[in-house]
Amino acid sequence: MKVTIVGAGNVGATCADVISYRGIASEVVLLDIKEGFAEGKALDIMQCATNTGFNTKVTGVTNDYSKTAGSDVVVITSGIPRKPGMTREELIGINAGIVKTVAENVLKHSPDTIIVVVSNPMDTMTYLALKSTGLPKNRIIGMGGALDSSRFRTYLSLALDKPANDISAMVIGGHGDTTMIPLTRLASYNGIPVSQFLSEEQLQKVAADTMVGGATLTGLLGTSAWYAPGASVAFLVDSILNDQKKMIACSVFVEGEYGQNDICIGVPCIIGKNGVDEILSIELNDAEKTLFAKSADAVRQMNDALKSILV
C-alpha cells in the first residue's frame, strides 16, 4: 500500500514518520516544491529503520508527481502554516491555489486515490478539492475533526487526571477556533459520562481550551503544531488502508445530514477502504443543533471566497 504526502514540512514529515514507524503503509512518498527538502526528510526517516524496526520504504521527491503514481491515499499538507495571531481563515487566498493545483496533479498519476486534506482553512480546502476535481464525495476527506477530538480527549484527561485512551469524546463542526463543537454531553470515561466527575464549569473550560487548542500551540511555538496533526493524519490513513471502519469525526460533504447541504464540515464518519463508508447520525440536543447551524453558516461564508477560484 502506497501513501503520498504532499508537503514535507513539519506536519507532512511527522505524518510520514508515524506511518512508517507503525508500518501502516509499505511505501511513503514525500513531495515538496523546495529542492532537496523532501529527499532530506525521507532519508532522515529511513535512517531510523534499523533502530525502530520498521520496513516501510520512504522516498522524497522535488515536485515530481510521476513518482506518486499508484498511491492509495494522498495527503495534502502543503500551504503556509499559521503564524501567531493569524486565523485559519486568513489562509484562504494563499492556500486555495496550492491545494487545487496539488489535487489536480496527483489525480493525473493516481486517479483512484483517496485524498485527505490537512491544509487550512481545512473545511474550505476540502470543499475546494471536492468541487475542483469532481471526485465522489467519499474520496475527499478533511482530517480536522480527528485532531480536534484528540485535543478534546487530552484536555479531558488533564481535567480528570485519567488516561486519554480511556476517554471517548468527539468534536464536530468546522475546524476553526469559533466553529468547532466539543460534545461535552456525550464524552465518557470508560463508558461513564464525564459529567459525573467534572462540573459544568470544568466542562466548559475544557471545551474552550479545545477550541483554541491550535491557536494556543501557535502562540507557544511561533508556528502551527505538528506532532498531533501528523499523528492524527496517520490515524485516519490507517483506518482507510486497513479498512478498520473506525468512527472518526471528519470534514466531509453533506447532503442533508444534520440539516446542512453543499458544504464540507466535521461530522462523525465510518472510515474504511472506500474512504467515507457512512456518515453517522447522532441525536443532537437543541443547543448543539443551534451551534452546528452557526458553525455551518461560518464555513459557508468562507466558501464564498472560493467562487472566483472554482470558475
PDB file of N, CA and C in Angstrom, residues 171-273:
ATOM      1  N   VAL A 171     -15.338  15.949  18.626  1.00  0.00           N
ATOM      2  CA  VAL A 171     -15.593  17.338  18.241  1.00  0.00           C
ATOM      3  C   VAL A 171     -16.164  17.334  16.829  1.00  0.00           C
ATOM      4  N   ILE A 172     -17.294  18.003  16.632  1.00  0.00           N
ATOM      5  CA  ILE A 172     -17.888  18.131  15.308  1.00  0.00           C
ATOM      6  C   ILE A 172     -17.892  19.610  14.913  1.00  0.00           C
ATOM      7  N   GLY A 173     -18.424  19.910  13.731  1.00  0.00           N
ATOM      8  CA  GLY A 173     -18.488  21.291  13.272  1.00  0.00           C
ATOM      9  C   GLY A 173     -17.247  21.683  12.502  1.00  0.00           C
ATOM     10  N   GLY A 174     -17.119  22.972  12.220  1.00  0.00           N
ATOM     11  CA  GLY A 174     -15.991  23.473  11.459  1.00  0.00           C
ATOM     12  C   GLY A 174     -14.695  23.407  12.238  1.00  0.00           C
ATOM     13  N   HIS A 175     -13.594  23.267  11.508  1.00  0.00           N
ATOM     14  CA  HIS A 175     -12.265  23.209  12.119  1.00  0.00           C
ATOM     15  C   HIS A 175     -11.736  24.633  12.271  1.00  0.00           C
ATOM     16  N   GLY A 176     -12.335  25.368  13.203  1.00  0.00           N
ATOM     17  CA  GLY A 176     -11.936  26.747  13.453  1.00  0.00           C
ATOM     18  C   GLY A 176     -12.076  27.077  14.920  1.00  0.00           C
ATOM     19  N   ASP A 177     -11.399  28.132  15.345  1.00  0.00           N
ATOM     20  CA  ASP A 177     -11.375  28.482  16.765  1.00  0.00           C
ATOM     21  C   ASP A 177     -12.759  28.813  17.316  1.00  0.00           C
ATOM     22  N   THR A 178     -13.675  29.262  16.453  1.00  0.00           N
ATOM     23  CA  THR A 178     -15.015  29.640  16.899  1.00  0.00           C
ATOM     24  C   THR A 178     -16.098  28.732  16.335  1.00  0.00           C
ATOM     25  N   THR A 179     -15.718  27.734  15.525  1.00  0.00           N
ATOM     26  CA  THR A 179     -16.730  26.913  14.847  1.00  0.00           C
ATOM     27  C   THR A 179     -16.778  25.465  15.300  1.00  0.00           C
ATOM     28  N   MET A 180     -15.751  24.993  15.988  1.00  0.00           N
ATOM     29  CA  MET A 180     -15.782  23.597  16.432  1.00  0.00           C
ATOM     30  C   MET A 180     -16.688  23.438  17.652  1.00  0.00           C
ATOM     31  N   ILE A 181     -17.249  22.230  17.774  1.00  0.00           N
ATOM     32  CA  ILE A 181     -18.227  21.948  18.826  1.00  0.00           C
ATOM     33  C   ILE A 181     -17.795  20.708  19.603  1.00  0.00           C
ATOM     34  N   PRO A 182     -17.104  20.867  20.724  1.00  0.00           N
ATOM     35  CA  PRO A 182     -16.770  19.713  21.574  1.00  0.00           C
ATOM     36  C   PRO A 182     -18.051  19.201  22.254  1.00  0.00           C
ATOM     37  N   LEU A 183     -18.378  17.944  22.016  1.00  0.00           N
ATOM     38  CA  LEU A 183     -19.625  17.387  22.537  1.00  0.00           C
ATOM     39  C   LEU A 183     -19.413  16.904  23.979  1.00  0.00           C
ATOM     40  N   THR A 184     -19.395  17.838  24.907  1.00  0.00           N
ATOM     41  CA  THR A 184     -19.161  17.501  26.313  1.00  0.00           C
ATOM     42  C   THR A 184     -20.246  16.585  26.852  1.00  0.00           C
ATOM     43  N   ARG A 185     -21.460  16.748  26.378  1.00  0.00           N
ATOM     44  CA  ARG A 185     -22.588  15.950  26.873  1.00  0.00           C
ATOM     45  C   ARG A 185     -22.390  14.458  26.600  1.00  0.00           C
ATOM     46  N   LEU A 186     -21.701  14.132  25.508  1.00  0.00           N
ATOM     47  CA  LEU A 186     -21.545  12.736  25.113  1.00  0.00           C
ATOM     48  C   LEU A 186     -20.189  12.149  25.503  1.00  0.00           C
ATOM     49  N   ALA A 187     -19.306  12.957  26.044  1.00  0.00           N
ATOM     50  CA  ALA A 187     -17.980  12.463  26.425  1.00  0.00           C
ATOM     51  C   ALA A 187     -18.078  11.510  27.609  1.00  0.00           C
ATOM     52  N   SER A 188     -17.233  10.463  27.587  1.00  0.00           N
ATOM     53  CA  SER A 188     -17.303   9.469  28.659  1.00  0.00           C
ATOM     54  C   SER A 188     -15.917   8.957  29.037  1.00  0.00           C
ATOM     55  N   TYR A 189     -15.832   8.497  30.263  1.00  0.00           N
ATOM     56  CA  TYR A 189     -14.613   7.865  30.778  1.00  0.00           C
ATOM     57  C   TYR A 189     -14.944   6.403  31.047  1.00  0.00           C
ATOM     58  N   ASN A 190     -14.421   5.518  30.200  1.00  0.00           N
ATOM     59  CA  ASN A 190     -14.737   4.089  30.281  1.00  0.00           C
ATOM     60  C   ASN A 190     -16.243   3.842  30.381  1.00  0.00           C
ATOM     61  N   GLY A 191     -16.993   4.545  29.548  1.00  0.00           N
ATOM     62  CA  GLY A 191     -18.438   4.348  29.471  1.00  0.00           C
ATOM     63  C   GLY A 191     -19.255   5.181  30.448  1.00  0.00           C
ATOM     64  N   ILE A 192     -18.588   5.858  31.376  1.00  0.00           N
ATOM     65  CA  ILE A 192     -19.294   6.678  32.360  1.00  0.00           C
ATOM     66  C   ILE A 192     -19.240   8.133  31.900  1.00  0.00           C
ATOM     67  N   PRO A 193     -20.362   8.825  31.817  1.00  0.00           N
ATOM     68  CA  PRO A 193     -20.340  10.230  31.388  1.00  0.00           C
ATOM     69  C   PRO A 193     -19.373  11.055  32.235  1.00  0.00           C
ATOM     70  N   VAL A 194     -18.559  11.871  31.581  1.00  0.00           N
ATOM     71  CA  VAL A 194     -17.577  12.666  32.318  1.00  0.00           C
ATOM     72  C   VAL A 194     -18.265  13.710  33.200  1.00  0.00           C
ATOM     73  N   SER A 195     -19.519  13.994  32.921  1.00  0.00           N
ATOM     74  CA  SER A 195     -20.269  14.942  33.752  1.00  0.00           C
ATOM     75  C   SER A 195     -20.451  14.430  35.180  1.00  0.00           C
ATOM     76  N   GLN A 196     -20.232  13.124  35.399  1.00  0.00           N
ATOM     77  CA  GLN A 196     -20.299  12.595  36.753  1.00  0.00           C
ATOM     78  C   GLN A 196     -19.027  12.907  37.559  1.00  0.00           C
ATOM     79  N   PHE A 197     -17.998  13.336  36.853  1.00  0.00           N
ATOM     80  CA  PHE A 197     -16.721  13.622  37.516  1.00  0.00           C
ATOM     81  C   PHE A 197     -16.357  15.105  37.475  1.00  0.00           C
ATOM     82  N   LEU A 198     -16.843  15.800  36.451  1.00  0.00           N
ATOM     83  CA  LEU A 198     -16.481  17.203  36.254  1.00  0.00           C
ATOM     84  C   LEU A 198     -17.712  18.087  36.325  1.00  0.00           C
ATOM     85  N   SER A 199     -17.545  19.258  36.904  1.00  0.00           N
ATOM     86  CA  SER A 199     -18.657  20.210  36.983  1.00  0.00           C
ATOM     87  C   SER A 199     -18.907  20.829  35.614  1.00  0.00           C
ATOM     88  N   GLU A 200     -20.042  21.489  35.472  1.00  0.00           N
ATOM     89  CA  GLU A 200     -20.351  22.159  34.221  1.00  0.00           C
ATOM     90  C   GLU A 200     -19.304  23.238  33.923  1.00  0.00           C
ATOM     91  N   GLU A 201     -18.848  23.915  34.943  1.00  0.00           N
ATOM     92  CA  GLU A 201     -17.824  24.942  34.757  1.00  0.00           C
ATOM     93  C   GLU A 201     -16.529  24.330  34.236  1.00  0.00           C
ATOM     94  N   GLN A 202     -16.151  23.178  34.801  1.00  0.00           N
ATOM     95  CA  GLN A 202     -14.951  22.495  34.337  1.00  0.00           C
ATOM     96  C   GLN A 202     -15.095  22.027  32.890  1.00  0.00           C
ATOM     97  N   LEU A 203     -16.275  21.512  32.554  1.00  0.00           N
ATOM     98  CA  LEU A 203     -16.514  21.038  31.194  1.00  0.00           C
ATOM     99  C   LEU A 203     -16.465  22.184  30.194  1.00  0.00           C
ATOM    100  N   GLN A 204     -16.988  23.329  30.568  1.00  0.00           N
ATOM    101  CA  GLN A 204     -16.951  24.477  29.671  1.00  0.00           C
ATOM    102  C   GLN A 204     -15.524  24.976  29.462  1.00  0.00           C
ATOM    103  N   LYS A 205     -14.704  24.883  30.497  1.00  0.00           N
ATOM    104  CA  LYS A 205     -13.298  25.267  30.342  1.00  0.00           C
ATOM    105  C   LYS A 205     -12.574  24.302  29.409  1.00  0.00           C
ATOM    106  N   VAL A 206     -12.856  23.010  29.561  1.00  0.00           N
ATOM    107  CA  VAL A 206     -12.264  22.020  28.663  1.00  0.00           C
ATOM    108  C   VAL A 206     -12.664  22.307  27.222  1.00  0.00           C
ATOM    109  N   ALA A 207     -13.943  22.602  27.002  1.00  0.00           N
ATOM    110  CA  ALA A 207     -14.429  22.900  25.658  1.00  0.00           C
ATOM    111  C   ALA A 207     -13.740  24.140  25.096  1.00  0.00           C
ATOM    112  N   ALA A 208     -13.617  25.174  25.923  1.00  0.00           N
ATOM    113  CA  ALA A 208     -12.980  26.419  25.477  1.00  0.00           C
ATOM    114  C   ALA A 208     -11.506  26.193  25.144  1.00  0.00           C
ATOM    115  N   ASP A 209     -10.814  25.422  25.978  1.00  0.00           N
ATOM    116  CA  ASP A 209      -9.402  25.128  25.732  1.00  0.00           C
ATOM    117  C   ASP A 209      -9.236  24.330  24.439  1.00  0.00           C
ATOM    118  N   THR A 210     -10.169  23.412  24.185  1.00  0.00           N
ATOM    119  CA  THR A 210     -10.125  22.613  22.963  1.00  0.00           C
ATOM    120  C   THR A 210     -10.261  23.494  21.727  1.00  0.00           C
ATOM    121  N   MET A 211     -11.196  24.418  21.773  1.00  0.00           N
ATOM    122  CA  MET A 211     -11.478  25.259  20.612  1.00  0.00           C
ATOM    123  C   MET A 211     -10.292  26.132  20.221  1.00  0.00           C
ATOM    124  N   VAL A 212      -9.509  26.544  21.191  1.00  0.00           N
ATOM    125  CA  VAL A 212      -8.329  27.364  20.887  1.00  0.00           C
ATOM    126  C   VAL A 212      -7.050  26.545  21.017  1.00  0.00           C
ATOM    127  N   GLY A 213      -7.193  25.223  20.945  1.00  0.00           N
ATOM    128  CA  GLY A 213      -6.031  24.356  21.113  1.00  0.00           C
ATOM    129  C   GLY A 213      -4.938  24.628  20.094  1.00  0.00           C
ATOM    130  N   GLY A 214      -5.320  24.829  18.838  1.00  0.00           N
ATOM    131  CA  GLY A 214      -4.337  25.118  17.808  1.00  0.00           C
ATOM    132  C   GLY A 214      -3.703  26.482  17.992  1.00  0.00           C
ATOM    133  N   ALA A 215      -4.524  27.479  18.297  1.00  0.00           N
ATOM    134  CA  ALA A 215      -4.013  28.836  18.495  1.00  0.00           C
ATOM    135  C   ALA A 215      -3.076  28.896  19.702  1.00  0.00           C
ATOM    136  N   THR A 216      -3.388  28.124  20.744  1.00  0.00           N
ATOM    137  CA  THR A 216      -2.528  28.078  21.927  1.00  0.00           C
ATOM    138  C   THR A 216      -1.129  27.594  21.566  1.00  0.00           C
ATOM    139  N   LEU A 217      -1.081  26.535  20.769  1.00  0.00           N
ATOM    140  CA  LEU A 217       0.210  25.991  20.363  1.00  0.00           C
ATOM    141  C   LEU A 217       0.943  26.930  19.406  1.00  0.00           C
ATOM    142  N   THR A 218       0.197  27.578  18.527  1.00  0.00           N
ATOM    143  CA  THR A 218       0.822  28.539  17.615  1.00  0.00           C
ATOM    144  C   THR A 218       1.476  29.670  18.396  1.00  0.00           C
ATOM    145  N   GLY A 219       0.792  30.125  19.446  1.00  0.00           N
ATOM    146  CA  GLY A 219       1.357  31.171  20.287  1.00  0.00           C
ATOM    147  C   GLY A 219       2.610  30.722  21.014  1.00  0.00           C
ATOM    148  N   LEU A 220       2.630  29.473  21.458  1.00  0.00           N
ATOM    149  CA  LEU A 220       3.785  28.952  22.187  1.00  0.00           C
ATOM    150  C   LEU A 220       4.957  28.628  21.269  1.00  0.00           C
ATOM    151  N   LEU A 221       4.647  28.066  20.093  1.00  0.00           N
ATOM    152  CA  LEU A 221       5.688  27.581  19.200  1.00  0.00           C
ATOM    153  C   LEU A 221       6.140  28.610  18.165  1.00  0.00           C
ATOM    154  N   GLY A 222       5.263  29.590  17.889  1.00  0.00           N
ATOM    155  CA  GLY A 222       5.570  30.557  16.842  1.00  0.00           C
ATOM    156  C   GLY A 222       5.163  30.100  15.465  1.00  0.00           C
ATOM    157  N   THR A 223       4.581  28.898  15.370  1.00  0.00           N
ATOM    158  CA  THR A 223       4.062  28.359  14.120  1.00  0.00           C
ATOM    159  C   THR A 223       3.040  27.280  14.469  1.00  0.00           C
ATOM    160  N   SER A 224       2.409  26.700  13.466  1.00  0.00           N
ATOM    161  CA  SER A 224       1.413  25.665  13.732  1.00  0.00           C
ATOM    162  C   SER A 224       2.039  24.436  14.371  1.00  0.00           C
ATOM    163  N   ALA A 225       1.233  23.706  15.138  1.00  0.00           N
ATOM    164  CA  ALA A 225       1.690  22.454  15.739  1.00  0.00           C
ATOM    165  C   ALA A 225       1.913  21.399  14.662  1.00  0.00           C
ATOM    166  N   TRP A 226       2.629  20.317  15.002  1.00  0.00           N
ATOM    167  CA  TRP A 226       2.857  19.276  14.004  1.00  0.00           C
ATOM    168  C   TRP A 226       2.804  17.855  14.547  1.00  0.00           C
ATOM    169  N   TYR A 227       3.168  17.602  15.797  1.00  0.00           N
ATOM    170  CA  TYR A 227       3.153  16.222  16.279  1.00  0.00           C
ATOM    171  C   TYR A 227       1.730  15.644  16.276  1.00  0.00           C
ATOM    172  N   ALA A 228       0.809  16.315  16.939  1.00  0.00           N
ATOM    173  CA  ALA A 228      -0.565  15.815  16.996  1.00  0.00           C
ATOM    174  C   ALA A 228      -1.257  15.844  15.631  1.00  0.00           C
ATOM    175  N   PRO A 229      -1.093  16.919  14.829  1.00  0.00           N
ATOM    176  CA  PRO A 229      -1.677  16.874  13.483  1.00  0.00           C
ATOM    177  C   PRO A 229      -1.133  15.723  12.640  1.00  0.00           C
ATOM    178  N   GLY A 230       0.185  15.517  12.668  1.00  0.00           N
ATOM    179  CA  GLY A 230       0.766  14.428  11.885  1.00  0.00           C
ATOM    180  C   GLY A 230       0.264  13.067  12.322  1.00  0.00           C
ATOM    181  N   ALA A 231       0.172  12.862  13.643  1.00  0.00           N
ATOM    182  CA  ALA A 231      -0.320  11.591  14.169  1.00  0.00           C
ATOM    183  C   ALA A 231      -1.797  11.398  13.848  1.00  0.00           C
ATOM    184  N   SER A 232      -2.566  12.488  13.850  1.00  0.00           N
ATOM    185  CA  SER A 232      -3.994  12.401  13.536  1.00  0.00           C
ATOM    186  C   SER A 232      -4.215  11.988  12.084  1.00  0.00           C
ATOM    187  N   VAL A 233      -3.378  12.511  11.182  1.00  0.00           N
ATOM    188  CA  VAL A 233      -3.464  12.105   9.778  1.00  0.00           C
ATOM    189  C   VAL A 233      -3.141  10.618   9.644  1.00  0.00           C
ATOM    190  N   ALA A 234      -2.083  10.183  10.308  1.00  0.00           N
ATOM    191  CA  ALA A 234      -1.690   8.769  10.237  1.00  0.00           C
ATOM    192  C   ALA A 234      -2.798   7.864  10.769  1.00  0.00           C
ATOM    193  N   PHE A 235      -3.466   8.287  11.835  1.00  0.00           N
ATOM    194  CA  PHE A 235      -4.590   7.546  12.412  1.00  0.00           C
ATOM    195  C   PHE A 235      -5.708   7.385  11.385  1.00  0.00           C
ATOM    196  N   LEU A 236      -5.996   8.455  10.657  1.00  0.00           N
ATOM    197  CA  LEU A 236      -7.035   8.418   9.631  1.00  0.00           C
ATOM    198  C   LEU A 236      -6.624   7.547   8.456  1.00  0.00           C
ATOM    199  N   VAL A 237      -5.376   7.689   8.009  1.00  0.00           N
ATOM    200  CA  VAL A 237      -4.872   6.890   6.890  1.00  0.00           C
ATOM    201  C   VAL A 237      -4.887   5.408   7.235  1.00  0.00           C
ATOM    202  N   ASP A 238      -4.553   5.078   8.466  1.00  0.00           N
ATOM    203  CA  ASP A 238      -4.573   3.686   8.926  1.00  0.00           C
ATOM    204  C   ASP A 238      -5.966   3.078   8.772  1.00  0.00           C
ATOM    205  N   SER A 239      -6.986   3.834   9.151  1.00  0.00           N
ATOM    206  CA  SER A 239      -8.353   3.328   9.053  1.00  0.00           C
ATOM    207  C   SER A 239      -8.765   3.107   7.606  1.00  0.00           C
ATOM    208  N   ILE A 240      -8.225   3.951   6.700  1.00  0.00           N
ATOM    209  CA  ILE A 240      -8.536   3.785   5.273  1.00  0.00           C
ATOM    210  C   ILE A 240      -7.816   2.561   4.709  1.00  0.00           C
ATOM    211  N   LEU A 241      -6.510   2.525   4.834  1.00  0.00           N
ATOM    212  CA  LEU A 241      -5.711   1.478   4.191  1.00  0.00           C
ATOM    213  C   LEU A 241      -6.033   0.093   4.719  1.00  0.00           C
ATOM    214  N   ASN A 242      -6.325  -0.002   6.000  1.00  0.00           N
ATOM    215  CA  ASN A 242      -6.574  -1.305   6.615  1.00  0.00           C
ATOM    216  C   ASN A 242      -8.055  -1.575   6.861  1.00  0.00           C
ATOM    217  N   ASP A 243      -8.900  -0.748   6.227  1.00  0.00           N
ATOM    218  CA  ASP A 243     -10.351  -0.940   6.260  1.00  0.00           C
ATOM    219  C   ASP A 243     -10.845  -1.180   7.688  1.00  0.00           C
ATOM    220  N   GLN A 244     -10.387  -0.324   8.611  1.00  0.00           N
ATOM    221  CA  GLN A 244     -10.691  -0.537  10.025  1.00  0.00           C
ATOM    222  C   GLN A 244     -12.085  -0.081  10.433  1.00  0.00           C
ATOM    223  N   LYS A 245     -12.689   0.728   9.580  1.00  0.00           N
ATOM    224  CA  LYS A 245     -14.058   1.210   9.831  1.00  0.00           C
ATOM    225  C   LYS A 245     -14.192   1.873  11.206  1.00  0.00           C
ATOM    226  N   LYS A 246     -13.184   2.671  11.531  1.00  0.00           N
ATOM    227  CA  LYS A 246     -13.236   3.437  12.769  1.00  0.00           C
ATOM    228  C   LYS A 246     -14.222   4.589  12.625  1.00  0.00           C
ATOM    229  N   MET A 247     -14.839   4.957  13.742  1.00  0.00           N
ATOM    230  CA  MET A 247     -15.672   6.149  13.757  1.00  0.00           C
ATOM    231  C   MET A 247     -14.767   7.338  14.064  1.00  0.00           C
ATOM    232  N   ILE A 248     -14.631   8.229  13.093  1.00  0.00           N
ATOM    233  CA  ILE A 248     -13.749   9.388  13.217  1.00  0.00           C
ATOM    234  C   ILE A 248     -14.510  10.620  12.750  1.00  0.00           C
ATOM    235  N   ALA A 249     -14.418  11.679  13.512  1.00  0.00           N
ATOM    236  CA  ALA A 249     -15.020  12.943  13.069  1.00  0.00           C
ATOM    237  C   ALA A 249     -14.152  13.513  11.950  1.00  0.00           C
ATOM    238  N   CYS A 250     -14.748  13.699  10.767  1.00  0.00           N
ATOM    239  CA  CYS A 250     -14.020  14.198   9.602  1.00  0.00           C
ATOM    240  C   CYS A 250     -14.847  15.260   8.901  1.00  0.00           C
ATOM    241  N   SER A 251     -14.164  16.111   8.164  1.00  0.00           N
ATOM    242  CA  SER A 251     -14.855  17.104   7.341  1.00  0.00           C
ATOM    243  C   SER A 251     -15.185  16.461   6.009  1.00  0.00           C
ATOM    244  N   VAL A 252     -16.467  16.266   5.751  1.00  0.00           N
ATOM    245  CA  VAL A 252     -16.920  15.626   4.519  1.00  0.00           C
ATOM    246  C   VAL A 252     -18.107  16.394   3.949  1.00  0.00           C
ATOM    247  N   PHE A 253     -18.413  16.115   2.699  1.00  0.00           N
ATOM    248  CA  PHE A 253     -19.501  16.800   2.020  1.00  0.00           C
ATOM    249  C   PHE A 253     -20.842  16.265   2.511  1.00  0.00           C
ATOM    250  N   VAL A 254     -21.697  17.168   2.937  1.00  0.00           N
ATOM    251  CA  VAL A 254     -23.009  16.768   3.454  1.00  0.00           C
ATOM    252  C   VAL A 254     -24.111  17.156   2.469  1.00  0.00           C
ATOM    253  N   GLU A 255     -25.085  16.280   2.382  1.00  0.00           N
ATOM    254  CA  GLU A 255     -26.250  16.492   1.525  1.00  0.00           C
ATOM    255  C   GLU A 255     -27.509  16.201   2.332  1.00  0.00           C
ATOM    256  N   GLY A 256     -27.787  17.094   3.267  1.00  0.00           N
ATOM    257  CA  GLY A 256     -28.961  16.944   4.109  1.00  0.00           C
ATOM    258  C   GLY A 256     -28.668  16.462   5.512  1.00  0.00           C
ATOM    259  N   GLU A 257     -27.494  15.838   5.712  1.00  0.00           N
ATOM    260  CA  GLU A 257     -27.145  15.377   7.051  1.00  0.00           C
ATOM    261  C   GLU A 257     -27.019  16.574   7.981  1.00  0.00           C
ATOM    262  N   TYR A 258     -27.575  16.417   9.171  1.00  0.00           N
ATOM    263  CA  TYR A 258     -27.540  17.454  10.206  1.00  0.00           C
ATOM    264  C   TYR A 258     -28.125  18.780   9.704  1.00  0.00           C
ATOM    265  N   GLY A 259     -29.038  18.662   8.727  1.00  0.00           N
ATOM    266  CA  GLY A 259     -29.752  19.827   8.231  1.00  0.00           C
ATOM    267  C   GLY A 259     -28.940  20.742   7.333  1.00  0.00           C
ATOM    268  N   GLN A 260     -27.818  20.255   6.810  1.00  0.00           N
ATOM    269  CA  GLN A 260     -26.936  21.100   6.002  1.00  0.00           C
ATOM    270  C   GLN A 260     -26.716  20.508   4.613  1.00  0.00           C
ATOM    271  N   ASN A 261     -26.421  21.397   3.666  1.00  0.00           N
ATOM    272  CA  ASN A 261     -26.170  20.985   2.292  1.00  0.00           C
ATOM    273  C   ASN A 261     -25.031  21.792   1.686  1.00  0.00           C
ATOM    274  N   ASP A 262     -24.334  21.167   0.749  1.00  0.00           N
ATOM    275  CA  ASP A 262     -23.333  21.817  -0.099  1.00  0.00           C
ATOM    276  C   ASP A 262     -22.207  22.481   0.691  1.00  0.00           C
ATOM    277  N   ILE A 263     -21.755  21.838   1.743  1.00  0.00           N
ATOM    278  CA  ILE A 263     -20.539  22.256   2.443  1.00  0.00           C
ATOM    279  C   ILE A 263     -19.808  21.005   2.930  1.00  0.00           C
ATOM    280  N   CYS A 264     -18.534  21.177   3.236  1.00  0.00           N
ATOM    281  CA  CYS A 264     -17.780  20.145   3.940  1.00  0.00           C
ATOM    282  C   CYS A 264     -17.617  20.608   5.376  1.00  0.00           C
ATOM    283  N   ILE A 265     -17.987  19.756   6.305  1.00  0.00           N
ATOM    284  CA  ILE A 265     -17.965  20.125   7.721  1.00  0.00           C
ATOM    285  C   ILE A 265     -17.776  18.864   8.557  1.00  0.00           C
ATOM    286  N   GLY A 266     -17.267  19.022   9.758  1.00  0.00           N
ATOM    287  CA  GLY A 266     -16.954  17.887  10.609  1.00  0.00           C
ATOM    288  C   GLY A 266     -18.178  17.182  11.160  1.00  0.00           C
ATOM    289  N   VAL A 267     -18.301  15.911  10.829  1.00  0.00           N
ATOM    290  CA  VAL A 267     -19.382  15.050  11.313  1.00  0.00           C
ATOM    291  C   VAL A 267     -18.802  13.662  11.596  1.00  0.00           C
ATOM    292  N   PRO A 268     -19.469  12.855  12.430  1.00  0.00           N
ATOM    293  CA  PRO A 268     -18.952  11.512  12.701  1.00  0.00           C
ATOM    294  C   PRO A 268     -19.095  10.601  11.490  1.00  0.00           C
ATOM    295  N   CYS A 269     -17.995   9.965  11.105  1.00  0.00           N
ATOM    296  CA  CYS A 269     -17.985   9.112   9.912  1.00  0.00           C
ATOM    297  C   CYS A 269     -17.393   7.745  10.228  1.00  0.00           C
ATOM    298  N   ILE A 270     -17.801   6.762   9.442  1.00  0.00           N
ATOM    299  CA  ILE A 270     -17.129   5.469   9.432  1.00  0.00           C
ATOM    300  C   ILE A 270     -16.136   5.504   8.281  1.00  0.00           C
ATOM    301  N   ILE A 271     -14.843   5.309   8.609  1.00  0.00           N
ATOM    302  CA  ILE A 271     -13.779   5.436   7.628  1.00  0.00           C
ATOM    303  C   ILE A 271     -13.183   4.058   7.326  1.00  0.00           C
ATOM    304  N   GLY A 272     -13.204   3.694   6.041  1.00  0.00           N
ATOM    305  CA  GLY A 272     -12.682   2.400   5.615  1.00  0.00           C
ATOM    306  C   GLY A 272     -11.995   2.493   4.269  1.00  0.00           C
ATOM    307  N   LYS A 273     -11.893   1.378   3.579  1.00  0.00           N
ATOM    308  CA  LYS A 273     -11.118   1.314   2.341  1.00  0.00           C
ATOM    309  C   LYS A 273     -11.690   2.174   1.227  1.00  0.00           C
TER     310      LYS A 273
END
